[in-house]
CSV table of C-alpha atoms in Angstrom, one decimal:
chain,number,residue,atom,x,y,z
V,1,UNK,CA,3.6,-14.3,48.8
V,2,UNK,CA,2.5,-11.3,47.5
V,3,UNK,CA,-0.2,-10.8,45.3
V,4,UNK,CA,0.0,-10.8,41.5
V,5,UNK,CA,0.4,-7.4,39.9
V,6,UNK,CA,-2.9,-6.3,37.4
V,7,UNK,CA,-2.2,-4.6,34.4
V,8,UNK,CA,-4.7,-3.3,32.4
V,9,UNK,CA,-4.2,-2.3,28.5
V,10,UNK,CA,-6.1,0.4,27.0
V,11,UNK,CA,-5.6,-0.5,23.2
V,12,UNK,CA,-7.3,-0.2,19.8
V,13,UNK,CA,-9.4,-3.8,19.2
V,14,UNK,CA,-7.1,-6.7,19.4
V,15,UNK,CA,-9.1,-8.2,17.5
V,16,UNK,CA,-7.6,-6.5,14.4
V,17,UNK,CA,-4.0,-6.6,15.2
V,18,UNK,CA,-1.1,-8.1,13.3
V,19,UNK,CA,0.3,-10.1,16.1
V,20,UNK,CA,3.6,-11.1,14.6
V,21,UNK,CA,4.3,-7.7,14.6
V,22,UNK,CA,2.3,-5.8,17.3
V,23,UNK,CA,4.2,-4.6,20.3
V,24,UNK,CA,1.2,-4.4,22.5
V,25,UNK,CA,1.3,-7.9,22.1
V,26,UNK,CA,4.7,-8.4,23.3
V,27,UNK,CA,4.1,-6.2,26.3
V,28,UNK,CA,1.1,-8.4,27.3
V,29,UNK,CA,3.2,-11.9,26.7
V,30,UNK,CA,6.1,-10.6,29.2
V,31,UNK,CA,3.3,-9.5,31.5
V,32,UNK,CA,1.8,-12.8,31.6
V,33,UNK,CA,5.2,-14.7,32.2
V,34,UNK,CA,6.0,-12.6,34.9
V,35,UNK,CA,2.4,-14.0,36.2
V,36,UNK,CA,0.4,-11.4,36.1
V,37,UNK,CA,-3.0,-10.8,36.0
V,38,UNK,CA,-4.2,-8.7,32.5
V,39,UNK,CA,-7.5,-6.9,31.4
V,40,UNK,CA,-8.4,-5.6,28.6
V,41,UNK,CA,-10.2,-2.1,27.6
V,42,UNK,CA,-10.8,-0.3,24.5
V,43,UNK,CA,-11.0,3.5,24.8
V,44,UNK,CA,-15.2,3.4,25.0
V,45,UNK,CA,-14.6,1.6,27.7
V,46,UNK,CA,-13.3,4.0,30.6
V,47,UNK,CA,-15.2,7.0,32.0
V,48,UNK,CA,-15.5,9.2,34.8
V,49,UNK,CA,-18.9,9.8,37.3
V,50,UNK,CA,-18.5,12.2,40.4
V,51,UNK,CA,-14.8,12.5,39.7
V,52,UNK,CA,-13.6,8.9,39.6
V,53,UNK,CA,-12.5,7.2,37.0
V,54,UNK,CA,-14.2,3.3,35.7
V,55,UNK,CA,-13.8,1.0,33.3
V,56,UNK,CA,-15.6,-2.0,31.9
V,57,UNK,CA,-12.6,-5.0,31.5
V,58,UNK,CA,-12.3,-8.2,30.5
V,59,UNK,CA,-10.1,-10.6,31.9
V,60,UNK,CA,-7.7,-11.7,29.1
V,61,UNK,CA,-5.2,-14.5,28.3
V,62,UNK,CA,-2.8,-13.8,25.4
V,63,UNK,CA,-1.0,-16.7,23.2
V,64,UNK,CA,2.3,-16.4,21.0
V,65,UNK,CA,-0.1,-17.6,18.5
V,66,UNK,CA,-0.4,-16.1,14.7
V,67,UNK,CA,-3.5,-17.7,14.2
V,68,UNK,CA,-5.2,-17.5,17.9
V,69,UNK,CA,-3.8,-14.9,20.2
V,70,UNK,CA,-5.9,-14.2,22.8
V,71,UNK,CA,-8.8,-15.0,24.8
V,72,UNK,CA,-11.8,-12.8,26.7
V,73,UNK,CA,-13.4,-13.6,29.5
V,74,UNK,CA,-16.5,-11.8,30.7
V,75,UNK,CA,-16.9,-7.8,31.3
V,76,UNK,CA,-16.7,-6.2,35.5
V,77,UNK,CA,-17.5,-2.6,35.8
V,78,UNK,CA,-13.7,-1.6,38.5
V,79,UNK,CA,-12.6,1.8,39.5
V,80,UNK,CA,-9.5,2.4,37.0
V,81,UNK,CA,-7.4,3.4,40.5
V,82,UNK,CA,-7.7,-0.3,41.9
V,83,UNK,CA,-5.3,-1.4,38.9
V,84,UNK,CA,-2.4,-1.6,39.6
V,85,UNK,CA,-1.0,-0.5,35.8
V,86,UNK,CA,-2.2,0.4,32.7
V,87,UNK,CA,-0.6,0.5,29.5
V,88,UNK,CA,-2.1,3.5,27.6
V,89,UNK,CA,-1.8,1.7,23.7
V,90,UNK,CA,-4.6,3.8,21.9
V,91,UNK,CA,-2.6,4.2,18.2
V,92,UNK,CA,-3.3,8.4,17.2
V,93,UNK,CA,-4.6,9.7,15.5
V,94,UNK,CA,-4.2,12.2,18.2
V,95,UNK,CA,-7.6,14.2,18.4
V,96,UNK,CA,-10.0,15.1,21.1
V,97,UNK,CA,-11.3,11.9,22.0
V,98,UNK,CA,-7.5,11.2,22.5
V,99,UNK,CA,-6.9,13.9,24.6
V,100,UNK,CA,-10.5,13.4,26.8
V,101,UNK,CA,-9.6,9.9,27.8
V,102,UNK,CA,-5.9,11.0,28.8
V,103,UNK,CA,-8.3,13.0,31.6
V,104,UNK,CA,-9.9,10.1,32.3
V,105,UNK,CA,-6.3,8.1,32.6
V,106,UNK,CA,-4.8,11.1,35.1
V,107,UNK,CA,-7.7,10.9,37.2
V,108,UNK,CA,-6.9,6.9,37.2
V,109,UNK,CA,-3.1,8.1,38.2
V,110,UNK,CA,-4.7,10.5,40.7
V,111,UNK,CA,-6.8,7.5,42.5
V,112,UNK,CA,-3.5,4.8,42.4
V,113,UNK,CA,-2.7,3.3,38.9
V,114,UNK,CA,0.4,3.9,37.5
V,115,UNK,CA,-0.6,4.8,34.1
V,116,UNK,CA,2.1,4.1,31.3
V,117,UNK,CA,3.1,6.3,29.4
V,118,UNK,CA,1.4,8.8,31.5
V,119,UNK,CA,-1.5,11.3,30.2
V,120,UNK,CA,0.1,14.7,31.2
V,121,UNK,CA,2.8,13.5,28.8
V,122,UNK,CA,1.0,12.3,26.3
V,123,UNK,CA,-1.1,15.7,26.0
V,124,UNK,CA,2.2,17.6,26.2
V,125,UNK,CA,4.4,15.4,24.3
V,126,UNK,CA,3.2,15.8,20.6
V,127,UNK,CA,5.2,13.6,18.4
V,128,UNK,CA,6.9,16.1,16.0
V,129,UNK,CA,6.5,19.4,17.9
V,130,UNK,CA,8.4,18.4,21.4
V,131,UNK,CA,11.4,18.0,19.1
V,132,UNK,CA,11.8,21.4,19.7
V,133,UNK,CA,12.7,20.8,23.1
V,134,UNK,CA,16.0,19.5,21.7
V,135,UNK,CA,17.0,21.4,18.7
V,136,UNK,CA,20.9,20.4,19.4
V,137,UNK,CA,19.3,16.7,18.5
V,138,UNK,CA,17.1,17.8,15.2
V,139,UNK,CA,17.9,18.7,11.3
V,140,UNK,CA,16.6,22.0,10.6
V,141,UNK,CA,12.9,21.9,11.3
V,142,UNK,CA,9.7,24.5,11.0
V,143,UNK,CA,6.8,24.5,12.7
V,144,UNK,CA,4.1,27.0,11.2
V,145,UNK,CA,1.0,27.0,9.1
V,146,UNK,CA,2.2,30.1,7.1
V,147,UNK,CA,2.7,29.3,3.9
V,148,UNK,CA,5.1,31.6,2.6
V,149,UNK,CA,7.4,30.3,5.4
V,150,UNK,CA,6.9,27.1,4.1
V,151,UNK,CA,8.4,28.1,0.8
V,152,UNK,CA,11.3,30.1,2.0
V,153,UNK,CA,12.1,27.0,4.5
V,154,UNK,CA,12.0,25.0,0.6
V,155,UNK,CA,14.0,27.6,-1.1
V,156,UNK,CA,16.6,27.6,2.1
V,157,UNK,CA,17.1,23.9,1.8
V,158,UNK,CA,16.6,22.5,-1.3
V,159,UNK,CA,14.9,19.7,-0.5
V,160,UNK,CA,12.4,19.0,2.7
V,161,UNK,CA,9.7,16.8,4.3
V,162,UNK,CA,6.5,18.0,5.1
V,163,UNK,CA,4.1,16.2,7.2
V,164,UNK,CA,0.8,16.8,9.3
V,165,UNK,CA,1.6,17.0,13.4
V,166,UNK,CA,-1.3,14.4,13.9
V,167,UNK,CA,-0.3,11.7,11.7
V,168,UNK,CA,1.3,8.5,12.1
V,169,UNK,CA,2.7,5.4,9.8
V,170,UNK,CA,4.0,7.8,7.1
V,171,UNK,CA,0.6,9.0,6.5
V,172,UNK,CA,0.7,12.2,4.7
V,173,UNK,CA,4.3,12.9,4.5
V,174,UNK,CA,5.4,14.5,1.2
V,175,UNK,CA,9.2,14.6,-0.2
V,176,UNK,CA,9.5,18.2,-2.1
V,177,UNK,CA,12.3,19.4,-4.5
V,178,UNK,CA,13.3,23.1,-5.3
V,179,UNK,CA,11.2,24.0,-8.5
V,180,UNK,CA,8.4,21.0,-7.6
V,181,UNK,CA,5.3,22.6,-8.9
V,182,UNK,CA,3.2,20.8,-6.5
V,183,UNK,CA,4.8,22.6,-3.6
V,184,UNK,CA,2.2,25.2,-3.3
V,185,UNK,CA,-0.5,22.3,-3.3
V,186,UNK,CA,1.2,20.4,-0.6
V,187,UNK,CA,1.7,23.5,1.4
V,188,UNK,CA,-2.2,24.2,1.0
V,189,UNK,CA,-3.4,20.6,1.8
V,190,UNK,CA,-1.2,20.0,5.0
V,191,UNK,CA,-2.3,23.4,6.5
V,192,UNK,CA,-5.7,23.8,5.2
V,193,UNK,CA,-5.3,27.1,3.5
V,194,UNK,CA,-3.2,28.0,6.5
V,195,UNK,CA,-5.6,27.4,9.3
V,196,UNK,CA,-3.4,24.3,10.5
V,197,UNK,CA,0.3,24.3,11.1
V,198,UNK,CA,2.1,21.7,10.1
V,199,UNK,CA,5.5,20.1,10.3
V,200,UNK,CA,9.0,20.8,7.5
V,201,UNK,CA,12.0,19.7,8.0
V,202,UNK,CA,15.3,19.4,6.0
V,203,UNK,CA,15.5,16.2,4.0
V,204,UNK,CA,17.9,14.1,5.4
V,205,UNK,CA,19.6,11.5,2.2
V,206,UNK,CA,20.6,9.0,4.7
V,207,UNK,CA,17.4,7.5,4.6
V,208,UNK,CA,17.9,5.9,1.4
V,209,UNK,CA,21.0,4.0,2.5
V,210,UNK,CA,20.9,3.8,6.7
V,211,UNK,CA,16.9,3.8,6.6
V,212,UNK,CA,14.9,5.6,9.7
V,213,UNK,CA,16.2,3.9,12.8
V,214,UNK,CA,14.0,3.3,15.7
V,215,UNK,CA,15.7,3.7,18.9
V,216,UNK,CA,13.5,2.2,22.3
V,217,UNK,CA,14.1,4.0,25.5
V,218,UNK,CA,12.6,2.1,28.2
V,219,UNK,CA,12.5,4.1,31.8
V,220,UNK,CA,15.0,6.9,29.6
V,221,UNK,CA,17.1,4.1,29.2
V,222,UNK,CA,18.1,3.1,25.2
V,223,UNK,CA,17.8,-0.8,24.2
V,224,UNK,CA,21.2,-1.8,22.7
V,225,UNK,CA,19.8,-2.4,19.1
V,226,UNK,CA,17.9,0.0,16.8
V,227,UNK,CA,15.6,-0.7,14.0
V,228,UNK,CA,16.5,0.9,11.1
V,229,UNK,CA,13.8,0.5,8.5
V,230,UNK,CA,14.8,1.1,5.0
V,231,UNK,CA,12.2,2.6,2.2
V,232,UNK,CA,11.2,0.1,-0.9
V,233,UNK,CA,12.7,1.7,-4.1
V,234,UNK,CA,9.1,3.1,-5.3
V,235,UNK,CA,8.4,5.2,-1.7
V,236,UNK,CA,9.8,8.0,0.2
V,237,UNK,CA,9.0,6.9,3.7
V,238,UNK,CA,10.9,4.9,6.1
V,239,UNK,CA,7.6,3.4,7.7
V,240,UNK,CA,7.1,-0.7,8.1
V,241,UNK,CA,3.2,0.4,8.0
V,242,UNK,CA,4.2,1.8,4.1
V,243,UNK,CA,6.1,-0.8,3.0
V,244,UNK,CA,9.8,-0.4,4.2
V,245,UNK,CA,12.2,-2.9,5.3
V,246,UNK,CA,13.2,-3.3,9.0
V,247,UNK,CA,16.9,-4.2,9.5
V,248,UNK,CA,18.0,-4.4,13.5
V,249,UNK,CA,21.7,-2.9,14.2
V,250,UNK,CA,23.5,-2.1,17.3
V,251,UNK,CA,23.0,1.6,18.2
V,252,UNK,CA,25.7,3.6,17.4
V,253,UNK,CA,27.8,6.4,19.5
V,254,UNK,CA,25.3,9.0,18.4
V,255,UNK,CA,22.4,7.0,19.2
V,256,UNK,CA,23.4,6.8,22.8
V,257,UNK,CA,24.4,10.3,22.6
V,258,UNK,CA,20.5,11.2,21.6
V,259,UNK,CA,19.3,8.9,23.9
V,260,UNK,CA,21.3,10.9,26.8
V,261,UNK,CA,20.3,13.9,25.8
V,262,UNK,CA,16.4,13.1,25.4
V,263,UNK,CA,15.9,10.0,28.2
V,264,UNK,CA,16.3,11.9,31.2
V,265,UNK,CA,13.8,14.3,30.8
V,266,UNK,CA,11.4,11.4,29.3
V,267,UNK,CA,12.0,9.2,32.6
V,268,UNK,CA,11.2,12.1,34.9
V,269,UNK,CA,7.9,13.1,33.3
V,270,UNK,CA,6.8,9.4,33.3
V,271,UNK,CA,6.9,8.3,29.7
V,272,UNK,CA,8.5,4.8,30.2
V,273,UNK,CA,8.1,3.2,26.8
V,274,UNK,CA,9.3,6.0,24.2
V,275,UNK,CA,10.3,5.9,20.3
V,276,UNK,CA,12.9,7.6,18.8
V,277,UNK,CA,13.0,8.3,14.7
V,278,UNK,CA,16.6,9.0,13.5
V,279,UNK,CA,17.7,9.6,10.2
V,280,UNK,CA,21.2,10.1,9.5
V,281,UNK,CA,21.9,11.3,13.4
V,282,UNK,CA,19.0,13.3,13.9
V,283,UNK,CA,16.1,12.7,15.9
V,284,UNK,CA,12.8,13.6,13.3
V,285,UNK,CA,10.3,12.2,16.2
V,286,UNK,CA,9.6,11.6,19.8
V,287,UNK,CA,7.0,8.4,19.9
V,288,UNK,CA,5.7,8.4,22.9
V,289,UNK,CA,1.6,6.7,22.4
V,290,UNK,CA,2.2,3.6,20.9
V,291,UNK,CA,5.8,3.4,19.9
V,292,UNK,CA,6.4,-0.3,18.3
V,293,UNK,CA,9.5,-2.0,17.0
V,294,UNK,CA,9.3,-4.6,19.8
V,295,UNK,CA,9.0,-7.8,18.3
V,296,UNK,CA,11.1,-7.2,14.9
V,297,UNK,CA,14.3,-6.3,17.6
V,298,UNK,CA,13.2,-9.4,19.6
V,299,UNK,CA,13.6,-11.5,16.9
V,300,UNK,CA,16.8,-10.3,15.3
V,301,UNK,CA,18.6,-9.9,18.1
V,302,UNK,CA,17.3,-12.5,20.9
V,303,UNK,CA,15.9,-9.6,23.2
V,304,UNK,CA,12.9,-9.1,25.7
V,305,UNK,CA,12.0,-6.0,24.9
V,306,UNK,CA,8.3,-6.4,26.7
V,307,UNK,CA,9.8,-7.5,29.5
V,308,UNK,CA,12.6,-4.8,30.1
V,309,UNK,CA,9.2,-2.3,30.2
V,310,UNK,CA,7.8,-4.7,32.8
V,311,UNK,CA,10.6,-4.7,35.3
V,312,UNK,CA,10.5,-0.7,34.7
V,313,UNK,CA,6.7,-0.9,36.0
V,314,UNK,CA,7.8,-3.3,38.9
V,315,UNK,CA,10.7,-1.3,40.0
V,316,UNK,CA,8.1,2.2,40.1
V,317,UNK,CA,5.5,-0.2,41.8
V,318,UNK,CA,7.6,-0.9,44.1
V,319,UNK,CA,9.3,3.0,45.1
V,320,UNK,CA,5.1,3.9,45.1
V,321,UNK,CA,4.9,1.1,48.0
V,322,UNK,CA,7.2,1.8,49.8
């Protein structure tokens, strides 16, 4: 028999997760099903000397338990390319410590471990700007930190969402009308007095009614079911972290049609575990660092998402080893 497959997880503390919710969590419960051996690491603790990548890691049991969820065992000092996988989990924000420890994670790839989703991607793949590799999939959508083209964009549309490129849960994401005397403000504050770009795009209605779906490619491959989470009556943003409602559905023929378009190119640069935001059949983001949704499809609809991903890292384990 062979032996069991280690996966390690690189995530913010687990400590301080919501583990009804977290998709980490689900990852780590398939993981340990399957029988696999898991460690934990926190993004202080991996680092490079001569070249080679190391992390300190704890052994770690997990539990489908609200109220008692995991367990630690003691710290080893192992060369990250002994691992067999790692799940790279670290939530953005998506600044240079981020980017420094995806180095760390490619020279892990380099030495062995398949890293998941993998750093080159990560580092390439920012959230809101590599929508622009598939304008035939997005609204209307500027990328600049000019702020008269930030107004004309306004005056063009109507109506449009502004956002930072280095957010995530709906932080920072204003809704701005035609004639909105705060525009200017908003325009100033995203960019910093046009030092930083920043992110507009047409406002999309449907948000109100069909919510902002989450659609899970696994391996470039869609789940059946979407989560489409649908803003309280007092907020703009279509974000469980700010308060909207998430409401499972079956993917619809555009869905699939986005997911063709997008998932190919996703499985071939390594990003296995990706997030899709659509509003009203446009993709708005690519979530491809810690996309989550997992356990609020699980439960509506009966799936495994955690352990689709799983069989996705088996199956590339196994074309490595051969």
């Amino acid at each position: 028999m062979s032996a069991a497959i280690r996966l390690a997880i690189l995530m913010d503390p687990i400590t301080a997760i919501k583990p009804a919710k977290d998709s980490s969590l689900a990852m780590l419960l398939a993981a340990q099903a399957r029988g696999w051996e898991l460690l934990y690491a926190e993004q202080q603790d991996v680092w490079l000397r001569d070249g080679r990548s190391y992390g300190r890691l704890r052994p770690l049991v997990v539990r489908n338990d609200p109220k008692n969820w995991f367990s630690l065992g003691d710290t080893r000092i192992e060369p990250l390319g002994t691992i067999d996988a790692l799940l790279m989990r670290k939530d953005p924000p998506f600044d240079t410590e981020y980017i420094y420890t995806t180095y760390i994670l490619e020279r892990a790839e380099a030495e062995g471990c398949l890293v998941v989703n993998r750093p080159e991607g990560l580092r390439d793949m920012n959230e809101k700007v590599y929508t622009a590799w598939f304008p035939e999939c997005c609204a209307p959508t500027l990328i600049t930190r000019n702020m008269t083209d930030m107004a004309a964009f306004l005056a063009e549309h109507g109506k449009i969402v502004c956002k930072p490129l280095h957010g995530m849960g709906g932080r920072s994401i204003f809704v701005i009308d035609q004639g909105d005397k705060n525009a200017t403000v908003v325009f100033e504050t995203l960019t910093e007095y046009g030092s930083r770009y920043a992110i507009s795009q047409r406002y999309l209605p449907e948000i109100v009614t069909t919510g902002d779906s989450r659609v899970i490619l696994v391996d470039g491959e869609p789940i059946p079911f979407a989560l489409a989470r649908i803003p309280s009556s007092e907020d703009n943003r279509g974000n469980l972290a700010a308060g909207a409602t998430g409401i499972g559905r079956p993917l619809t023929e555009r869905d699939r049609w986005l997911a063709q378009q997008i998932g190919p190119t996703l499985r071939d640069r390594g990003m296995l575990f990706v997030g899709l935001d659509v509003i009203g059949g446009f993709v708005t983001e690519i979530n491809v660092t810690s996309p989550t949704g997992i356990r609020e499809i699980d439960s509506q609809f009966g799936t495994n998402i955690g352990d689709s991903l799983m069989s996705a890292i088996a199956l590339r384990l196994q074309a490595r080893a051969r």
